[in-house]
PDB file of C-alpha atoms in Angstrom:
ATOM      1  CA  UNK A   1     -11.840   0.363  14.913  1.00  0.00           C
ATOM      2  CA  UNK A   2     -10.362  -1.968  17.942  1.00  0.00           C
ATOM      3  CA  UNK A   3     -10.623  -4.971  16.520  1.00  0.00           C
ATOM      4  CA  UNK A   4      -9.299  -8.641  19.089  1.00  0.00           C
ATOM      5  CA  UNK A   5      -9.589 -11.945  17.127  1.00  0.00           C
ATOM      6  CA  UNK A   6      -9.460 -14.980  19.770  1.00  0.00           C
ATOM      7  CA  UNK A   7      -8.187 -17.936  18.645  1.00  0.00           C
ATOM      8  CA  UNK A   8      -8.526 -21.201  20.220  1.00  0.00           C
ATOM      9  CA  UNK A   9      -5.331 -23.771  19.817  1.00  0.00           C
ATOM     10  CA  UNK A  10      -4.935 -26.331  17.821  1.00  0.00           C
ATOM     11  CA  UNK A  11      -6.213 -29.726  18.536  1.00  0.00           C
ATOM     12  CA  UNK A  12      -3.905 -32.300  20.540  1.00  0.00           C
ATOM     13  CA  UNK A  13      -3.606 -36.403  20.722  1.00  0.00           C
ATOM     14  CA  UNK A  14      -4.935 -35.291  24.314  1.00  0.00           C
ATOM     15  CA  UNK A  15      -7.972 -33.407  23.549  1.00  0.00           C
ATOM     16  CA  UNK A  16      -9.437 -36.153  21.249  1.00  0.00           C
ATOM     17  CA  UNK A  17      -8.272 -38.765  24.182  1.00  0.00           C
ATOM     18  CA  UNK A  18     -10.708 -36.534  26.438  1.00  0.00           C
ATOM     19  CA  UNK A  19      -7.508 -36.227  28.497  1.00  0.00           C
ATOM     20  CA  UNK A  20      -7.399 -33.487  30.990  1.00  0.00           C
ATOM     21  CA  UNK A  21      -3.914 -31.205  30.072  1.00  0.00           C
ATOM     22  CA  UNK A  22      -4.308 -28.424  31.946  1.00  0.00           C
ATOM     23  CA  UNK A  23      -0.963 -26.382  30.977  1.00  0.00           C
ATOM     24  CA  UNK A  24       1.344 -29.370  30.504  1.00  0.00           C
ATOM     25  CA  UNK A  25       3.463 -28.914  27.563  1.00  0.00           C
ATOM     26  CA  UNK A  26       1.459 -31.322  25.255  1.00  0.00           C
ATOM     27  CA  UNK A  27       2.384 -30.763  21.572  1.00  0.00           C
ATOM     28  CA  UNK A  28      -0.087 -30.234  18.792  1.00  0.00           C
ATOM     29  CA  UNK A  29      -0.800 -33.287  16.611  1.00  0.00           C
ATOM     30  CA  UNK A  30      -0.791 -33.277  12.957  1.00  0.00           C
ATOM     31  CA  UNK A  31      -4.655 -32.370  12.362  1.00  0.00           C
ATOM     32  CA  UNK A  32      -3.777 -29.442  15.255  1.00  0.00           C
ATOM     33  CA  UNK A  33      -1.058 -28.077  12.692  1.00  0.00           C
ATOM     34  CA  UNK A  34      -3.047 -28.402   9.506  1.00  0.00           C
ATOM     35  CA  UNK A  35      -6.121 -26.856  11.230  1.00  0.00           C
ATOM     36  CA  UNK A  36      -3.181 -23.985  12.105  1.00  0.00           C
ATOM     37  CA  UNK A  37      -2.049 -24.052   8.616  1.00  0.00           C
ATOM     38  CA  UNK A  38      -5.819 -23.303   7.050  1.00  0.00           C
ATOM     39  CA  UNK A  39      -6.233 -20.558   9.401  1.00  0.00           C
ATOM     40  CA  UNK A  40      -3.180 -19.370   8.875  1.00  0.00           C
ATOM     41  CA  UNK A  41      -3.955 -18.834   5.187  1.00  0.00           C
ATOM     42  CA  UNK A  42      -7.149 -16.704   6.136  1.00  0.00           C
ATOM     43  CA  UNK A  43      -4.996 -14.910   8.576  1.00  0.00           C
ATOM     44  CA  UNK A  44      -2.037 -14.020   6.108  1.00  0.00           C
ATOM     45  CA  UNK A  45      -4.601 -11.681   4.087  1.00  0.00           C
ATOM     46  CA  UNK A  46      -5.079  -9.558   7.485  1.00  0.00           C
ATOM     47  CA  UNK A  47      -3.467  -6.413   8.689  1.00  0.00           C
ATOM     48  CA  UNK A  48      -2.278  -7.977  12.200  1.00  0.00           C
ATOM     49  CA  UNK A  49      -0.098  -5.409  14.324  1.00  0.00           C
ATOM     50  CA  UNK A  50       0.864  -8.502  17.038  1.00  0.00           C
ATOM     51  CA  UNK A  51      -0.140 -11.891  18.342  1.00  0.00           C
ATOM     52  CA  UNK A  52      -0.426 -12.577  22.020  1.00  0.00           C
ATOM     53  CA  UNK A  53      -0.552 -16.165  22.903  1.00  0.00           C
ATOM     54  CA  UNK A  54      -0.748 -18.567  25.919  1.00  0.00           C
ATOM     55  CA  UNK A  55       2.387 -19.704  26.654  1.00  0.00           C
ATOM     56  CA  UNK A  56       1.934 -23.197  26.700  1.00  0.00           C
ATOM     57  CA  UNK A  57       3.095 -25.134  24.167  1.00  0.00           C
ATOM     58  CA  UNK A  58      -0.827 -26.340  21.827  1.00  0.00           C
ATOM     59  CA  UNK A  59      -1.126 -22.587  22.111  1.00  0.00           C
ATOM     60  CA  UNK A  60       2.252 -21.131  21.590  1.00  0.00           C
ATOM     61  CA  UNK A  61       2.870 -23.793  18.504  1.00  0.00           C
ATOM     62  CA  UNK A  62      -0.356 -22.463  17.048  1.00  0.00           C
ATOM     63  CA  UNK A  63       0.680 -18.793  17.685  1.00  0.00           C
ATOM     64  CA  UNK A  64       4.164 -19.447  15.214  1.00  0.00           C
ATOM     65  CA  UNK A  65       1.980 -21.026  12.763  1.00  0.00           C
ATOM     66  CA  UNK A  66      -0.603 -18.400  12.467  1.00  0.00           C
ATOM     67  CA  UNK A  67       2.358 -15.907  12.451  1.00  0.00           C
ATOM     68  CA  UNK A  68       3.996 -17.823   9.317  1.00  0.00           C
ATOM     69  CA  UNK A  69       6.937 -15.628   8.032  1.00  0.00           C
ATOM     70  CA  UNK A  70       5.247 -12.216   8.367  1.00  0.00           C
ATOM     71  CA  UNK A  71       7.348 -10.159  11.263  1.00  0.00           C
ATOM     72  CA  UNK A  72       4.329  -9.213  13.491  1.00  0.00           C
ATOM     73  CA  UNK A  73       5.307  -9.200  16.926  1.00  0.00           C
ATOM     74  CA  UNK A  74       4.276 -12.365  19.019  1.00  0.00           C
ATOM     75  CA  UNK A  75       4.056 -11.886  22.959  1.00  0.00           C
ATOM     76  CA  UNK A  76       3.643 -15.111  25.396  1.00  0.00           C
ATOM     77  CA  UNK A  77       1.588 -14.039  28.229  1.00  0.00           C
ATOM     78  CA  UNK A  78       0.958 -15.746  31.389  1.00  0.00           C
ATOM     79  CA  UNK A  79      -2.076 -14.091  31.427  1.00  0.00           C
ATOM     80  CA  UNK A  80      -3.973 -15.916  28.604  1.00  0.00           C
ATOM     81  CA  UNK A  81      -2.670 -19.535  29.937  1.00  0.00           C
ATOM     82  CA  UNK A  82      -5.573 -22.560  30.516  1.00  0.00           C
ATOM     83  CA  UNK A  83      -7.610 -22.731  33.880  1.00  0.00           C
ATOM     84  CA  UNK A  84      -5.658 -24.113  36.526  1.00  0.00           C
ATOM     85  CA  UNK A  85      -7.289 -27.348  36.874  1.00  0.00           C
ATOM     86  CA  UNK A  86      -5.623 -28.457  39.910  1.00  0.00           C
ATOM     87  CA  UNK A  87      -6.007 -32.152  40.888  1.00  0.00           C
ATOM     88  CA  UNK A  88      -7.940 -33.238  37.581  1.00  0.00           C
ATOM     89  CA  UNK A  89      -4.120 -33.119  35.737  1.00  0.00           C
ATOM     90  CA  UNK A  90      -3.759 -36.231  33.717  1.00  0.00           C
ATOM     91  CA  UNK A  91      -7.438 -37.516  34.406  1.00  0.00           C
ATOM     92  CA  UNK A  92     -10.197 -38.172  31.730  1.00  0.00           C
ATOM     93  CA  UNK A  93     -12.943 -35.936  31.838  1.00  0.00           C
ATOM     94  CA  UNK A  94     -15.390 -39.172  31.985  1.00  0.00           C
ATOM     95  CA  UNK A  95     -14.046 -39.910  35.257  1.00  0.00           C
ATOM     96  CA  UNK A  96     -14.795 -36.460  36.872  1.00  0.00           C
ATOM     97  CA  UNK A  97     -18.902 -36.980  36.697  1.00  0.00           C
ATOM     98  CA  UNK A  98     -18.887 -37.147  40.384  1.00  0.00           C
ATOM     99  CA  UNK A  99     -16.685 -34.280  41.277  1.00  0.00           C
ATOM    100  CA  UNK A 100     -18.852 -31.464  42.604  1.00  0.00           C
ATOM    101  CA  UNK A 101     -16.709 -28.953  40.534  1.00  0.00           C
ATOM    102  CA  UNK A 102     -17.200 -30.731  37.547  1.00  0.00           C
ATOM    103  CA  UNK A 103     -20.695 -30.401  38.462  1.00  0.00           C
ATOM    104  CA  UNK A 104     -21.100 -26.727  38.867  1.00  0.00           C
ATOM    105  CA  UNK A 105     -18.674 -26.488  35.555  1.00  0.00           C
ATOM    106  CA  UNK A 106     -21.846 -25.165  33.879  1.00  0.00           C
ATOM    107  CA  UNK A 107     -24.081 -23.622  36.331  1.00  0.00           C
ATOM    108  CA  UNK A 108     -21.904 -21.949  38.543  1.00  0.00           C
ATOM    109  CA  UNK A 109     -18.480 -21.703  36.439  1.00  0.00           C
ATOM    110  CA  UNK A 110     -17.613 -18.591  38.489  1.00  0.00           C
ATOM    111  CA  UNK A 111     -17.162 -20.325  41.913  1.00  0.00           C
ATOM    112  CA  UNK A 112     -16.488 -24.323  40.489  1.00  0.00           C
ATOM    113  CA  UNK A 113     -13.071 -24.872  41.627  1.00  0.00           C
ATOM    114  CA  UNK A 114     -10.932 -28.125  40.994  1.00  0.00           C
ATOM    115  CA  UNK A 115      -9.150 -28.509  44.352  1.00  0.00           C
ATOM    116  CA  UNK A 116      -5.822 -26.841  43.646  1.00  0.00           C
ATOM    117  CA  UNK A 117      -7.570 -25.074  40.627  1.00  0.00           C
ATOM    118  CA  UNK A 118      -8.945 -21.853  39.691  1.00  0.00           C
ATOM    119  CA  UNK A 119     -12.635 -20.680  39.179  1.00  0.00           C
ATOM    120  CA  UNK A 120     -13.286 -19.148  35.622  1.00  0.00           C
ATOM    121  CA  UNK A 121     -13.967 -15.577  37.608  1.00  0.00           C
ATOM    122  CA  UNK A 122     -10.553 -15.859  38.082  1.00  0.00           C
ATOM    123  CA  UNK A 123      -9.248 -16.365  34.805  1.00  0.00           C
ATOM    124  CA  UNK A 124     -11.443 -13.911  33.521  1.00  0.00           C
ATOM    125  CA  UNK A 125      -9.397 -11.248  35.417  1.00  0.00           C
ATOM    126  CA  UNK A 126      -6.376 -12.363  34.278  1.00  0.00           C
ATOM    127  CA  UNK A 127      -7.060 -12.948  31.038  1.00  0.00           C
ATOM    128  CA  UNK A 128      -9.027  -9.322  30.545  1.00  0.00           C
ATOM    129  CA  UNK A 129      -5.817  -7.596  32.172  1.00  0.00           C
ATOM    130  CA  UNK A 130      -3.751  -9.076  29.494  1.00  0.00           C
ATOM    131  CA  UNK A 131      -6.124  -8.335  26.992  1.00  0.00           C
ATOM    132  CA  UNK A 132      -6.159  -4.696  28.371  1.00  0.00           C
ATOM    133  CA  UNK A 133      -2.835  -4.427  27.914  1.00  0.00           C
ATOM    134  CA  UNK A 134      -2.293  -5.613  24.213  1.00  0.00           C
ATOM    135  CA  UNK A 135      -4.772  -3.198  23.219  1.00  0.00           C
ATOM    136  CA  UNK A 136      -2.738  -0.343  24.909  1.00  0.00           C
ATOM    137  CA  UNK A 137       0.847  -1.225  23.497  1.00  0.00           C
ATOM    138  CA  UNK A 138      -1.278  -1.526  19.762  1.00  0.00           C
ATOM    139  CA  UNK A 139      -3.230  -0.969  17.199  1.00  0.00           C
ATOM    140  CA  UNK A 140      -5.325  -3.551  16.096  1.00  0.00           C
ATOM    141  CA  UNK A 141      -6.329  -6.116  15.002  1.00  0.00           C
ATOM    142  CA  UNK A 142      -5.135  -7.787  17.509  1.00  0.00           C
ATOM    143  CA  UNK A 143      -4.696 -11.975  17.435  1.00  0.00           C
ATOM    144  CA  UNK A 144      -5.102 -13.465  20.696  1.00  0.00           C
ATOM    145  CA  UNK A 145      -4.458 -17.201  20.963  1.00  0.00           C
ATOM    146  CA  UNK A 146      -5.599 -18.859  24.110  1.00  0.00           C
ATOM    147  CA  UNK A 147      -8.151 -21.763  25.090  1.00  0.00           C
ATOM    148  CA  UNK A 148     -11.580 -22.398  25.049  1.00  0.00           C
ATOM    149  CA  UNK A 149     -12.428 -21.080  28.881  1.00  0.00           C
ATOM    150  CA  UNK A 150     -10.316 -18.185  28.609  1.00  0.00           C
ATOM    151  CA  UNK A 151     -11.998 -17.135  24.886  1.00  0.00           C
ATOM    152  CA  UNK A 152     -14.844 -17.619  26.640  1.00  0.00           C
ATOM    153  CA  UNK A 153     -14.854 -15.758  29.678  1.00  0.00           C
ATOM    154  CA  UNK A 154     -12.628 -12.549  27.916  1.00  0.00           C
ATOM    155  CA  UNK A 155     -16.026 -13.026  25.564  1.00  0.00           C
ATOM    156  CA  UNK A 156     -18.174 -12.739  28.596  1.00  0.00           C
ATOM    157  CA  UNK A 157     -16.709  -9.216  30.033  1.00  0.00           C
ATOM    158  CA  UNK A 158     -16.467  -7.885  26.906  1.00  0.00           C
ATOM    159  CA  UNK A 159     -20.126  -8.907  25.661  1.00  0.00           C
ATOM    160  CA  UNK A 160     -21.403  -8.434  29.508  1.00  0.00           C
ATOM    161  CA  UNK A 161     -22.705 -11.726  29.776  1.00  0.00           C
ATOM    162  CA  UNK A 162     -23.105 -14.162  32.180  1.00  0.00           C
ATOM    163  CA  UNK A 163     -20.247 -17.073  32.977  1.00  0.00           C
ATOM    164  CA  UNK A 164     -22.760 -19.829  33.156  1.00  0.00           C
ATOM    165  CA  UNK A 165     -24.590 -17.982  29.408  1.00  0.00           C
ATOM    166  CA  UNK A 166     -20.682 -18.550  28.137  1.00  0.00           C
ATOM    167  CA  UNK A 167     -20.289 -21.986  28.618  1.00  0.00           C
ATOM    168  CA  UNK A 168     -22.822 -22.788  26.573  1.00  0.00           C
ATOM    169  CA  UNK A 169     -20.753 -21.157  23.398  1.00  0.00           C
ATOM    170  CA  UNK A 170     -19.024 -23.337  21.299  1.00  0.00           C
ATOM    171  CA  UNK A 171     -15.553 -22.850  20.573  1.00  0.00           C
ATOM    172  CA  UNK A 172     -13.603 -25.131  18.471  1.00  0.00           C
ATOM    173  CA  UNK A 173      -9.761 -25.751  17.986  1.00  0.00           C
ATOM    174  CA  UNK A 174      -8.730 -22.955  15.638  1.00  0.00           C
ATOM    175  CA  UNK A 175     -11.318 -21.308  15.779  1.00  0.00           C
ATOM    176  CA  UNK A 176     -12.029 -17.536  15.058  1.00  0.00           C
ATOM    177  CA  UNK A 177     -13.978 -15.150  17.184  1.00  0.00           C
ATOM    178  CA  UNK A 178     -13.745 -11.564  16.570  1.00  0.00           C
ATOM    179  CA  UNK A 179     -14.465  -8.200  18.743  1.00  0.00           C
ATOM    180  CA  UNK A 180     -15.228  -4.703  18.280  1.00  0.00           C
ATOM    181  CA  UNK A 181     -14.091  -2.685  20.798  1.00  0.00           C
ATOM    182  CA  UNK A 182     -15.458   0.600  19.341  1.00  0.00           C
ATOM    183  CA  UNK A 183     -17.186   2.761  21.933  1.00  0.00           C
ATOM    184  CA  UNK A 184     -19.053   1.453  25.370  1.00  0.00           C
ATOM    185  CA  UNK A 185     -20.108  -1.060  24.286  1.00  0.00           C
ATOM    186  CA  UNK A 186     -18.449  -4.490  22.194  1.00  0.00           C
ATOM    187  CA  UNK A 187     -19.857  -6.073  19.106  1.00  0.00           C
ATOM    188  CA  UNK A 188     -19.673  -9.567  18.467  1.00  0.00           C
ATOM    189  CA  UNK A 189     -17.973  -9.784  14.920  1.00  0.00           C
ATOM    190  CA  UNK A 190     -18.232 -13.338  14.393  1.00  0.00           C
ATOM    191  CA  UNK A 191     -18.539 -16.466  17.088  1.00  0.00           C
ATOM    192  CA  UNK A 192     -16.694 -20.117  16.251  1.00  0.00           C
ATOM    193  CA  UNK A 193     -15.948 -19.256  12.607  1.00  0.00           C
ATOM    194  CA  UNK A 194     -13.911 -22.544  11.182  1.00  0.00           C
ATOM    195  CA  UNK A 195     -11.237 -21.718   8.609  1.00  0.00           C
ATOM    196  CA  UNK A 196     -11.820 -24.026   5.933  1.00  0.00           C
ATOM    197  CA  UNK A 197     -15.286 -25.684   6.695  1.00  0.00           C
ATOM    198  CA  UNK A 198     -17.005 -27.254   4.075  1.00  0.00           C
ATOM    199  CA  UNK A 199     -20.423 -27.991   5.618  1.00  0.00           C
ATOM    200  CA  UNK A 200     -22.764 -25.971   8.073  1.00  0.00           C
ATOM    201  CA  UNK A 201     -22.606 -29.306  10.445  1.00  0.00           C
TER     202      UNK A 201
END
């Protein structure tokens, strides 16, 4: 069966700052690699054919981890890179409260642009062609190591849900979602799983 597992990144000093990164090349931090590490281990007793990551860096580091020293095939694709978030680079999202694309963020994600950004309609299209063409140069499973926005809109075409439904999912740093491509229509596998959790909350 066609099988994609999306993976979100690793965490970053800037994520728990609440810094904006858009695709700078910010580094994992240690907790990012260990969460890498434990999913990793989950990961190691799967038959992957190839990883395809976002190319920058939280992603890409994650992608080598999760790869460890098997030889499965690992693709960067522009295609899977973080929303362009245009003029919120370097800000904190605290001080974006006014912005009237911050605003729409949840209601309207497919038209809220950052000026100099991109909507998540957008990335969806992008990030679905690349998708699209993983699945055609594979078998699967399939890893697919991205961001939270682009997990969640690629979850969105594939489930046929709505953008503004998809924000409301919940995807965490090293996280695991998983899709069955089988026939018309997809089947949600599994939504947020967290390698290594030891409580429900």
């Amino acid at each position: 069966m066609p099988v994609i597992l999306l993976i979100r990144h690793g965490e970053t000093e800037w994520n728990r700052s609440g810094r904006v990164m858009g695709d700078q090349p910010i580094p994992l931090s240690r907790a990012g690699e260990e969460q890498a590490r434990t999913c990793a281990g989950i990961l190691s007793h799967t038959p992957i054919t190839a990883i395809y990551t976002s190319p920058v860096l939280r992603a890409a580091q994650t992608a080598e981890i999760l790869r460890g020293p098997r030889k499965i095939p690992l693709h960067q694709v522009p295609g899977l890179s973080e929303i362009g978030v245009g003029d919120w680079l370097n800000r904190y999202w605290h001080e974006l409260a006014d912005d009237q694309a911050k605003r729409e963020w949840y209601t309207h994600p497919h038209r809220a642009r950052p000026l100099g950004g991109e909507t998540l309609r957008e990335v969806q299209q992008r990030a679905v062609a690349a998708v699209e063409q993983a699945l055609a140069a594979h078998d699967t499973p399939i890893v697919i190591v991205s961001h939270g926005d682009v997990i969640r809109a690629v979850l969105a075409h594939y489930l046929q849900l709505d953008l503004a439904i998809i924000r409301q999912a919940r995807i965490d740093h090293v996280a695991v979602s998983g899709l069955d491509l089988t026939g018309s229509a997809a089947q949600l596998l599994f939504l947020n799983h967290r390698p290594g959790l030891k409580t429900l909350l």
